[in-house]
Coordinates of C-alpha atoms in Angstrom, one line a residue:
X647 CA 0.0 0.0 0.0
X648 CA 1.5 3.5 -1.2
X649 CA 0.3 6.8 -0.5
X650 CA 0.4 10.2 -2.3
X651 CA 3.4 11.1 0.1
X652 CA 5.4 7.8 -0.5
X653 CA 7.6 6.7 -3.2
X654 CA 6.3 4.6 -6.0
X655 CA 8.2 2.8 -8.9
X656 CA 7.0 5.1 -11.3
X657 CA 7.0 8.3 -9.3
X658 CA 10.5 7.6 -8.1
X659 CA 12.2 6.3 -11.6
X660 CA 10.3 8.9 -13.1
X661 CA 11.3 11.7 -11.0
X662 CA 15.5 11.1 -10.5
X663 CA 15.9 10.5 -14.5
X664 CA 16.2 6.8 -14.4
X665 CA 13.6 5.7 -16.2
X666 CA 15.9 4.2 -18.2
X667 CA 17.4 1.6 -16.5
X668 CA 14.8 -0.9 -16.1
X669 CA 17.4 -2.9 -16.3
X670 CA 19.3 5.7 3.2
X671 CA 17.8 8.5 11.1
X672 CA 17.5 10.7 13.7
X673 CA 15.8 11.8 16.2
X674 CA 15.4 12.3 23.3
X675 CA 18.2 14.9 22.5
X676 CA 16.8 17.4 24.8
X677 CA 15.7 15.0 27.7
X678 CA 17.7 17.6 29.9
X679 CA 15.6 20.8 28.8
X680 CA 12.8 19.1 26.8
X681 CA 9.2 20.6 27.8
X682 CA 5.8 18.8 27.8
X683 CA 2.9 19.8 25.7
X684 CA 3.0 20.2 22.3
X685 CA 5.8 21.6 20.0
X686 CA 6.4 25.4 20.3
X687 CA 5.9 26.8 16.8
X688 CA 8.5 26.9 14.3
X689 CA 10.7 30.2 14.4
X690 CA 10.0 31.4 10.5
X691 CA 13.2 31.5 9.0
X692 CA 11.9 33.6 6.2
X693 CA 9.8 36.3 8.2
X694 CA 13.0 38.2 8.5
X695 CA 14.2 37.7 5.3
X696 CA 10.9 38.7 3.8
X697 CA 11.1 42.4 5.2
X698 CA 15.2 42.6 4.2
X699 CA 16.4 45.1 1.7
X700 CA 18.1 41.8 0.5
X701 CA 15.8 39.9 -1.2
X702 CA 15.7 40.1 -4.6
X703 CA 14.9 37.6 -8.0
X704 CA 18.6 36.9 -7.2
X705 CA 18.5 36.2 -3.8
X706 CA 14.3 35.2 -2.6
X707 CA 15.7 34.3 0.9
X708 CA 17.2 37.4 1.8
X709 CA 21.3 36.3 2.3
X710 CA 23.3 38.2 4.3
X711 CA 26.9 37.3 2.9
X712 CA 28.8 39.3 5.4
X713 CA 27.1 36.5 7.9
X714 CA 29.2 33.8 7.8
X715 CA 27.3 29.9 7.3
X716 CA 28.7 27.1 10.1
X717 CA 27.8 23.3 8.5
X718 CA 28.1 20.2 10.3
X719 CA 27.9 17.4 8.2
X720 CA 27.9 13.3 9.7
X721 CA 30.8 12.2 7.8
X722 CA 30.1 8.7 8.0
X723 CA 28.8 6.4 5.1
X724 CA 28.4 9.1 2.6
X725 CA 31.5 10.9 4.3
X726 CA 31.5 14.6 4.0
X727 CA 33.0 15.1 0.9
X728 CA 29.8 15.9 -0.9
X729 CA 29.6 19.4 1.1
X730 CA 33.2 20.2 1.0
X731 CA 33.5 20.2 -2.9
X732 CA 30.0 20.8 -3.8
X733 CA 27.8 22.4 -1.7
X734 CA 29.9 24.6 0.1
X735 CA 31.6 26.0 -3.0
X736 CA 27.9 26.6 -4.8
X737 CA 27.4 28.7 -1.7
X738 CA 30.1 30.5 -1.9
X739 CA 29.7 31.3 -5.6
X740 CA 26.3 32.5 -5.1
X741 CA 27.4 34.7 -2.4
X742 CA 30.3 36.4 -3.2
X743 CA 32.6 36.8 0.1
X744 CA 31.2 34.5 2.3
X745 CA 32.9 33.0 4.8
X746 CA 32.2 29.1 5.6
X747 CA 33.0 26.8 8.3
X748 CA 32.8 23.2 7.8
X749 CA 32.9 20.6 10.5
X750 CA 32.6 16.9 9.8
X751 CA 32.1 14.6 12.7
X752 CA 30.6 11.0 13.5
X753 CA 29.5 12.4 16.8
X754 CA 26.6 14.4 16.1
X755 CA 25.1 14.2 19.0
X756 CA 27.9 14.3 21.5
X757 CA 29.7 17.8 19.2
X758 CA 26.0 19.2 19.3
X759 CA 24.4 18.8 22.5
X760 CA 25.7 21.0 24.6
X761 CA 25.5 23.4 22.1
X762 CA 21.7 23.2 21.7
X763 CA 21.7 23.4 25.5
X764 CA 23.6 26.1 25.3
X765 CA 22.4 28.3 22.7
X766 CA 25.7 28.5 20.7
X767 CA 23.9 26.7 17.6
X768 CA 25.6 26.0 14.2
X769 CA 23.3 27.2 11.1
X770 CA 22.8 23.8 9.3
X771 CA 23.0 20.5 10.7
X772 CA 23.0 16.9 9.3
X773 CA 21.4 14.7 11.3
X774 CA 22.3 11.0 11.1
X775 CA 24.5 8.0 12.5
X776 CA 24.2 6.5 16.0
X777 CA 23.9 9.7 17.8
X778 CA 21.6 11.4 15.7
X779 CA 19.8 14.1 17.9
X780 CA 16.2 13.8 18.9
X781 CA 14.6 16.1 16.4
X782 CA 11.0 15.7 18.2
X783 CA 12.6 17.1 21.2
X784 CA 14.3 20.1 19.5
X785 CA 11.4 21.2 17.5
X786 CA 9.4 20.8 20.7
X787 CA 12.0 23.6 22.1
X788 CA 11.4 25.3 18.7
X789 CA 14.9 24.7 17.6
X790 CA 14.3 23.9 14.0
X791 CA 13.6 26.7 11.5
X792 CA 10.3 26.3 9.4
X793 CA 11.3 25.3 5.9
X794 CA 8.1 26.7 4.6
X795 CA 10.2 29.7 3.1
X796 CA 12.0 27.2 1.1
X797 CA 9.4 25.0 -0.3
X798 CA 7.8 28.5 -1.4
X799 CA 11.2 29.9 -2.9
X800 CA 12.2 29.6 -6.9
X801 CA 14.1 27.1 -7.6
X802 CA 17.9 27.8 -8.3
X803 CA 17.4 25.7 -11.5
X804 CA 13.9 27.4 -12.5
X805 CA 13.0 30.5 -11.2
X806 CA 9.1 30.1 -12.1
X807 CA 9.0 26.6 -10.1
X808 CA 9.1 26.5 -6.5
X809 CA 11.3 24.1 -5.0
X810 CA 8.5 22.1 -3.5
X811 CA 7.6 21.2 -7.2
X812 CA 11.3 20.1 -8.0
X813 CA 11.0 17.1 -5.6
X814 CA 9.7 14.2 -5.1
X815 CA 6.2 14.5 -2.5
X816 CA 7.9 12.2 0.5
X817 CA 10.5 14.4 1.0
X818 CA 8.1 16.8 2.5
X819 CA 5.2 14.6 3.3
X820 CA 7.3 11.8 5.7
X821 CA 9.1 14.4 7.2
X822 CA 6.5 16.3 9.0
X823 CA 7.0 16.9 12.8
X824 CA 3.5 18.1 14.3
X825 CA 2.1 19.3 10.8
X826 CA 5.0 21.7 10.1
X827 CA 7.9 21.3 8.1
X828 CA 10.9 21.2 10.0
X829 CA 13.5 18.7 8.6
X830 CA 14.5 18.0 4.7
X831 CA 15.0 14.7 4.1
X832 CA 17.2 14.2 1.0
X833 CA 18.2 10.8 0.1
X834 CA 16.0 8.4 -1.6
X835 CA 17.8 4.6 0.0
X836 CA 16.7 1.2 -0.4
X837 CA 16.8 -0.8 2.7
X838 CA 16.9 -4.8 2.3
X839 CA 19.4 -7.5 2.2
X840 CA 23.3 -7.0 0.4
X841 CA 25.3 -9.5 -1.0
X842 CA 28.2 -10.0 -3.4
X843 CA 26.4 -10.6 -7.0
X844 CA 29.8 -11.9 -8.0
X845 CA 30.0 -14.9 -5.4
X846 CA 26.6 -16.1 -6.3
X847 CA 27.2 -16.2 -10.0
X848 CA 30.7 -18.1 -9.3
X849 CA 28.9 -20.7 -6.8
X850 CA 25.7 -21.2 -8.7
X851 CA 23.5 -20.1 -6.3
X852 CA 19.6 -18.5 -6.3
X853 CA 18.7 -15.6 -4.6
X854 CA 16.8 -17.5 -1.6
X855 CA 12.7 -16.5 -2.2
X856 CA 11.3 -18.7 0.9
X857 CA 12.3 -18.6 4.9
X858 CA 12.8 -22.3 4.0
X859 CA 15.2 -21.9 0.9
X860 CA 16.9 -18.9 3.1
X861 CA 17.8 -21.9 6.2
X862 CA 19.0 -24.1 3.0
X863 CA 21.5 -21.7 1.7
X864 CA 22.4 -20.9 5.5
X865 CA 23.5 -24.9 5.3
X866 CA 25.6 -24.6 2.1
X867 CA 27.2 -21.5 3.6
X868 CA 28.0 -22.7 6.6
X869 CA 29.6 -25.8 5.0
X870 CA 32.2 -22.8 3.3
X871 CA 33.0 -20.9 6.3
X872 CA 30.6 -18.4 5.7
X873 CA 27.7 -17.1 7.9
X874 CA 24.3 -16.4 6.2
X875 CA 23.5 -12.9 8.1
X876 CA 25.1 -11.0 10.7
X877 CA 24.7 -7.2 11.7
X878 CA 26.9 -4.7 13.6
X879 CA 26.4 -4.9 17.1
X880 CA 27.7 -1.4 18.1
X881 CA 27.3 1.4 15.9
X882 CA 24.7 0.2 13.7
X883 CA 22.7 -2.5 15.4
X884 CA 19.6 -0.6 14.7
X885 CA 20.0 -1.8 11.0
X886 CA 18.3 -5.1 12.8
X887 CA 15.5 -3.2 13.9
X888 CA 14.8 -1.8 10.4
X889 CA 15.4 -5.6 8.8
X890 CA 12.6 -7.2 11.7
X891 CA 10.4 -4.0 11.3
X892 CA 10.5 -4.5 7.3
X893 CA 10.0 -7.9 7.5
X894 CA 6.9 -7.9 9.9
X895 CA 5.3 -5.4 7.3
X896 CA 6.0 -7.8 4.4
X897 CA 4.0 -10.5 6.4
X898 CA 1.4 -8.3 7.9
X899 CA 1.0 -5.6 5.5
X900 CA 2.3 -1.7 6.3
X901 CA -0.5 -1.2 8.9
X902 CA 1.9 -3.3 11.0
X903 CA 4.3 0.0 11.1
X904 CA 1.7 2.6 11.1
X905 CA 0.2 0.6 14.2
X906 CA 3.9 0.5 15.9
X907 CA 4.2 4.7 14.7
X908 CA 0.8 5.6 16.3
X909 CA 1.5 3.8 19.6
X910 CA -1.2 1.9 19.1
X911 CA -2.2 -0.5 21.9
X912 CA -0.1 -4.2 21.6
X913 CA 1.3 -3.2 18.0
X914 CA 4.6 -4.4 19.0
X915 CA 3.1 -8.1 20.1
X916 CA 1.4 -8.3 17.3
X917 CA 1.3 -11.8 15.5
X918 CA 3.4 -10.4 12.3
X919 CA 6.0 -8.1 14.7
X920 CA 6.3 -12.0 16.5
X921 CA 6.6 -13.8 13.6
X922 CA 9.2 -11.3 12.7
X923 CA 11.1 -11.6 15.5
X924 CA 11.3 -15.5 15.7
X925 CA 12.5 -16.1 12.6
X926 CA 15.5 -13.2 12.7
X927 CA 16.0 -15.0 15.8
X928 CA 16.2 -18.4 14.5
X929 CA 18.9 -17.1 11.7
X930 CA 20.7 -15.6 14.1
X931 CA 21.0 -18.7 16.6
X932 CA 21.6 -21.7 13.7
X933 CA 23.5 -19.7 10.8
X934 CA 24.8 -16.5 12.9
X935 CA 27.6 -15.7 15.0
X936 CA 27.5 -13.5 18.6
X937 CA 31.1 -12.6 17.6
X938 CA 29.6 -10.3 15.6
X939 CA 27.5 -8.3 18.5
X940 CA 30.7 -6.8 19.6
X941 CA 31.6 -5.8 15.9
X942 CA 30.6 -2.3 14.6
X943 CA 29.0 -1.4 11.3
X944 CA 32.6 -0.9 9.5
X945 CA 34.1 -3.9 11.3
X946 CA 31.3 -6.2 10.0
X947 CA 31.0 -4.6 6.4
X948 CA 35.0 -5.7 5.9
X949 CA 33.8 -9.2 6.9
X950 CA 30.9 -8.9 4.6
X951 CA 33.4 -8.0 1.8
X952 CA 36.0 -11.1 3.0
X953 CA 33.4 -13.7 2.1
X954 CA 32.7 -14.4 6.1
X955 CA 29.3 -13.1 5.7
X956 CA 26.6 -14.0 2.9
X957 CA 23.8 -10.8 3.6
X958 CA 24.2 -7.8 5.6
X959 CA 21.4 -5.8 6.3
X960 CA 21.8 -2.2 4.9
X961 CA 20.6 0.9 2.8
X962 CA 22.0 2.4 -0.3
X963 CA 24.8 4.1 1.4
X964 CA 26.7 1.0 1.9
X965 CA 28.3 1.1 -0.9
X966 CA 29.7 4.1 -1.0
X967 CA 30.8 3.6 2.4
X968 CA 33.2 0.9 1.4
X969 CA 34.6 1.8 -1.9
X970 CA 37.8 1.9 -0.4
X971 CA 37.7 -1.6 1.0
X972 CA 35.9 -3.2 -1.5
X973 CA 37.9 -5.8 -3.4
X974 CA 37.7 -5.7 -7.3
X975 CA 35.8 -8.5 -7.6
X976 CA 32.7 -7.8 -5.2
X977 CA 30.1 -6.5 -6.8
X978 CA 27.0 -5.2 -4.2
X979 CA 23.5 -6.1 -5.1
X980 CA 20.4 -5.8 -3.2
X981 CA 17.9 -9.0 -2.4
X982 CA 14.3 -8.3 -1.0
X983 CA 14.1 -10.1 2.5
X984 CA 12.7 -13.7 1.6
X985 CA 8.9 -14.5 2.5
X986 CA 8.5 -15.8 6.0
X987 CA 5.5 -17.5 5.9
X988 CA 3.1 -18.4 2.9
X989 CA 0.1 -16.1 4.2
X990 CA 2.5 -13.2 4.0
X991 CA 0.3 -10.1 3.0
X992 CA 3.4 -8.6 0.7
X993 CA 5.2 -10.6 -2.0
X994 CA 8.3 -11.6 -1.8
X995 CA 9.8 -8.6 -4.1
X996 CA 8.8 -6.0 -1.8
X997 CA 11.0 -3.9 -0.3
X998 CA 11.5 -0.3 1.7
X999 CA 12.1 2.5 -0.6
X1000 CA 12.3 5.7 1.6
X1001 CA 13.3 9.0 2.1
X1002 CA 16.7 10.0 4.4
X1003 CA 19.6 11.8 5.5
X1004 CA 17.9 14.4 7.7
X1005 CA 19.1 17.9 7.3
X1006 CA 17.8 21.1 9.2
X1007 CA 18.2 24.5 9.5
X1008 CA 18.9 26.2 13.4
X1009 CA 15.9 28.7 14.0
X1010 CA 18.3 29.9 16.8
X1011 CA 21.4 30.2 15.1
X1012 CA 23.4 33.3 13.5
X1013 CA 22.4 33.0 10.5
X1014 CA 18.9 31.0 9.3
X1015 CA 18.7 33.2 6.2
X1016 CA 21.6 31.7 4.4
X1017 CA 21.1 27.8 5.9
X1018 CA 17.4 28.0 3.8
X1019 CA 19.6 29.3 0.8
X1020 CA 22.3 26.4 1.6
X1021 CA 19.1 24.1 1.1
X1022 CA 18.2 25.4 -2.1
X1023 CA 21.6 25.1 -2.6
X1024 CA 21.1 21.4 -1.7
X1025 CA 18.5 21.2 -4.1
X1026 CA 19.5 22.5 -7.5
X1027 CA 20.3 19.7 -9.8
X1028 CA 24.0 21.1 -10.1
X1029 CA 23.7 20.5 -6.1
X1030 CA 21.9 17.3 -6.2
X1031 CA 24.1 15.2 -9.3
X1032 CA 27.1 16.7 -7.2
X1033 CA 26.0 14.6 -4.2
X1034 CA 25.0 11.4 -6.4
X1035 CA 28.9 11.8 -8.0
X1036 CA 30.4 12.2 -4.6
X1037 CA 28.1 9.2 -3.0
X1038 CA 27.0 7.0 -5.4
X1039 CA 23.1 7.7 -3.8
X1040 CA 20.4 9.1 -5.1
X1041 CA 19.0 12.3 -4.1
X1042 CA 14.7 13.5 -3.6
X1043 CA 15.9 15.8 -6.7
X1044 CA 13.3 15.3 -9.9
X1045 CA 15.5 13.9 -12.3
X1046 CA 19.2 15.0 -11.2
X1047 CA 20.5 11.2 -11.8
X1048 CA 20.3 11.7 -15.5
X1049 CA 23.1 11.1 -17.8
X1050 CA 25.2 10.0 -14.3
X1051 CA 27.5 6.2 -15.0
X1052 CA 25.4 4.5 -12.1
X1053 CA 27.1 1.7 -9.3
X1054 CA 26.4 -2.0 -10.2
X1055 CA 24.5 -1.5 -6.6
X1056 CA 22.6 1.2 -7.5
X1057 CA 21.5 0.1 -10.6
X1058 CA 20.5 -3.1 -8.8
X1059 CA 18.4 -1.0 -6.1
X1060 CA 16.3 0.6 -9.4
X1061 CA 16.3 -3.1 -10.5
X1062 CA 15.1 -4.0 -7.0
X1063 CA 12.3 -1.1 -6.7
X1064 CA 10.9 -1.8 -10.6
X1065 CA 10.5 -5.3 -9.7
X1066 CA 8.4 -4.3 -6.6
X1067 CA 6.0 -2.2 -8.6
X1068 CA 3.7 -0.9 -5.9
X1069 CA 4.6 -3.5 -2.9
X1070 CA 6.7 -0.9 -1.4
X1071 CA 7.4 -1.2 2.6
X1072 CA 6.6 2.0 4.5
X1073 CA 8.8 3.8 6.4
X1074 CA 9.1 3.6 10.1
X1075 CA 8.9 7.3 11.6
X1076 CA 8.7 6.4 15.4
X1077 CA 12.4 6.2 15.0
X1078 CA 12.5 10.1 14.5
X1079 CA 9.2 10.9 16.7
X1080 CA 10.2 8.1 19.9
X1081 CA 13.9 8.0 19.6
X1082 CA 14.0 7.0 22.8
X1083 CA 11.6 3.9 21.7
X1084 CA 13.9 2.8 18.5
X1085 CA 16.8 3.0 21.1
X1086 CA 15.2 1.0 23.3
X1087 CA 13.9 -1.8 21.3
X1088 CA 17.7 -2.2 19.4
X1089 CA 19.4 -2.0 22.7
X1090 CA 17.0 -4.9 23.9
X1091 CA 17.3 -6.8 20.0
X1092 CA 21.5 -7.3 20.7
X1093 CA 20.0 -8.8 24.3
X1094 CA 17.6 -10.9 22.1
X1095 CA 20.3 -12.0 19.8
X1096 CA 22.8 -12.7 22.4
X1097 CA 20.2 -15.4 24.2
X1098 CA 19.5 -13.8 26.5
X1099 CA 15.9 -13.1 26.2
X1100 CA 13.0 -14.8 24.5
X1101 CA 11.0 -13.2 22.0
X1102 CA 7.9 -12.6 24.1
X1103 CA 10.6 -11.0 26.7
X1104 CA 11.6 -9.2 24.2
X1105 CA 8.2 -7.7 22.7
X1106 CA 7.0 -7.0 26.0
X1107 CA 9.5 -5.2 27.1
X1108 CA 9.7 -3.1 24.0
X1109 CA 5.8 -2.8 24.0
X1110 CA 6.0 -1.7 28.0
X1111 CA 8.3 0.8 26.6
X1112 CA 5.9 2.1 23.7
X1113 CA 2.7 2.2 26.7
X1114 CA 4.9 4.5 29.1
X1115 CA 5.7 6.9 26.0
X1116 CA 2.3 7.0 25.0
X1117 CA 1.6 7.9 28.6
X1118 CA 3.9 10.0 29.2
X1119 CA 2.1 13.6 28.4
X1120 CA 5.3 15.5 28.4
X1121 CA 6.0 13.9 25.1
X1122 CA 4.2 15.3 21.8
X1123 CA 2.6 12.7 20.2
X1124 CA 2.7 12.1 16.0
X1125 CA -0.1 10.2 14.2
X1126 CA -0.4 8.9 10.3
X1127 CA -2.8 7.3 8.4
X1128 CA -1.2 6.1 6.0

């Protein structure tokens, strides 16, 4: 089931030029300062800007250059390269005299924190890796800038389009926080299963389409040294959660998600979240290895590219993230999840298309004026086939991919997607609107995978977790329908 905000086939295809070849978090930050209630309105960016002597068909958001622009970038699968040599000098070029600071970090949250709490805020921010900032608890502090004032502005590519009509719906839509538009969301990632395309051609083997044909190939792999699945269990772990959460929406449909996003009452011990979790635990106890649960997403991916593991679960950043480790010969593909059970509500070639990579813009900061402009920036085409150069990933930019020499694994993700058709798995938003929930429920997974829970331990521990949230009236809550 797809909705007008969500990502279909055609849409997608359609929108990022590849059409043609037929042929990938963040979000209790603030548990120190966070307020109850609902989220303070957004500061309006642009209400400023709109008054300036500086706006003009040249520059709609009112730049200041003599303000200098502070970016902190996650520098961790897509590295940070993408802003140093693309959208830092676009910036720059537009406004003449500019001065820039650049900071790239794998910390986020331990770099940003104390500056949030402090009030000493850089302009734009990307949000992602394992510390990702609570973005439910910093717009409820009214930390995040509206981005209305962008969506409305020209676009740099087309002055009579605004940039809201140069993108693809989901960026906006699945990014909402209380109704308003606080975060941008600018990767389009596939999440599913990876795996050497290579290895299987040179051994013969079939992509596994059944739970039991998944177990079977677990046999023959383990007869080679090689373990069917494993996941990081530090820095990363929470790529599990995503794989059981994807796979209890291919056997009970997406209402399984919207269920878990809605804190409705016993989603999380639902029959499909169970089956979910029983089977991922039955991989991980006959064809996994614990070793692995001390491992961290890096660590695992070099064992993943040795041969010692068959599927890693990932997004579309992977591999970008280890094109300097990756041997010659490995060539990355994407596999949907295989069917658990016969009954399942989704076919077997479904799989999680979604939009990513949070960015936002500091209401408080020193200058909110030029971090909407950096956006637009962000979102040229010039901006956006820059970032798919520098990352191998695509961007929420209608048809910036075009012309681009595409990865083997990226042309196998549009493979993946057009094969789907409409079966696409939603997203799961809790994991920005509860972070402390999708912390929770990975941080209890590795204890699940390590034997030392059971599965109903497990679900009710995570679902105990969900019911004091939902509770708790100090916490704004998000709903979806679809």
């Amino acid at each position: 089931m797809t909705h007008p905000g969500e990502i279909t086939r055609r849409q997608l295809l359609r929108r990022i030029g590849l059409t043609a070849i037929a042929a990938g978090p963040g979000a209790g930050l603030l548990t120190a300062c966070a307020t109850g209630g609902g989220a303070e309105p957004a500061a309006s960016a642009g209400a400023s800007a709109a008054a300036s002597n500086l706006v003009s068909a040249a520059n709609p958001l009112g730049v200041d250059a003599k303000k200098p622009l502070e970016v902190v970038i996650f520098s961790g699968g897509y590295s940070d390269a993408y802003a140093k040599d693309v959208h830092e000098p676009l910036y720059s070029k537009a406004h003449a005299g500019v001065q820039i600071k650049h900071v790239g970090t794998q910390n986020i949250g331990t770099q940003l924190r104390p500056r949030f709490l402090s009030g000493d805020v850089p302009d734009v921010v990307n949000n992602s890796g394992p510390e990702a900032l609570d973005l439910a608890a910093l717009a409820a502090e009214g930390h995040l800038a509206d981005l209305t004032p962008l969506w409305d502005a020209p676009s740099v590519d087309d002055p009579s389009k605004k940039v809201r009509d140069t993108i693809t719906p989901a960026a906006i839509e699945n990014a909402k926080l209380n109704g308003q538009d606080l975060v941008l969301n600018y990767t389009v990632s596939h999440r599913a299963l990876w795996y050497d395309a290579k290895l299987f051609a040179a051994k013969g083997w079939t992509l596994p389409e059944t739970w039991e044909e998944f177990k079977a190939l677990g046999e023959t792999a383990k007869k080679e040294g090689i373990v069917l699945f494993a996941y990081p269990g530090q820095k990363g772990p929470y790529y599990q959660l995503w794989n059981m959460l994807y796979t209890a929406a291919k056997i009970g449909g997406n209402q399984v998600i919207i269920d878990i996003d809605n804190l409705v009452d016993n989603a999380w011990k639902s029959e499909a979240v169970k089956a979910s979790v029983t089977a991922w635990l039955e991989i991980q106890t006959a064809y996994g290895d614990k070793a692995y649960l001390g491992l961290d997403h890096t660590q695992t991916q070099v064992k993943h590219l040795q041969h010692k593991v068959l599927f890693y679960p990932c997004g579309s950043w992977l591999e970008n993230e280890m094109v300097k480790d990756k041997p010659k010969d490995f060539e990355y593909a994407i596999a949907p999840v295989p069917s658990v059970t016969a009954a399942d509500k989704m076919p077997y070639g479904a799989i999680q298309v979604g939009v990513g990579e949070n960015f936002v813009v500091a209401a408080k900061g020193k200058n909110p004026q030029g971090g909407l402009e950096y956006f637009r920036i962000m979102l040229s085409k010039e901006g956006a086939k820059g970032f798919t150069e520098k990352t191998k990933n695509l961007t929420v930019v209608n048809g910036a991919a075009e012309g681009l020499d595409l990865t083997p694994g990226l042309v196998s993700a549009a493979k993946a997607q057009d094969a789907a058709g409409q079966d696409i798995i939603t997203d799961a938003r809790f994991e920005g609107w509860y972070k402390e929930l999708f912390d929770f429920a990975w941080q209890q997974q590795n204890t699940l995978m390590a034997g030392r829970l059971t599965v109903d331990e497990y679900l009710n521990r995570v679902q105990k977790k969900a019911d004091d949230i939902k509770a708790d009236s100090s916490i704004a809550k998000q709903t979806r329908n679809v």
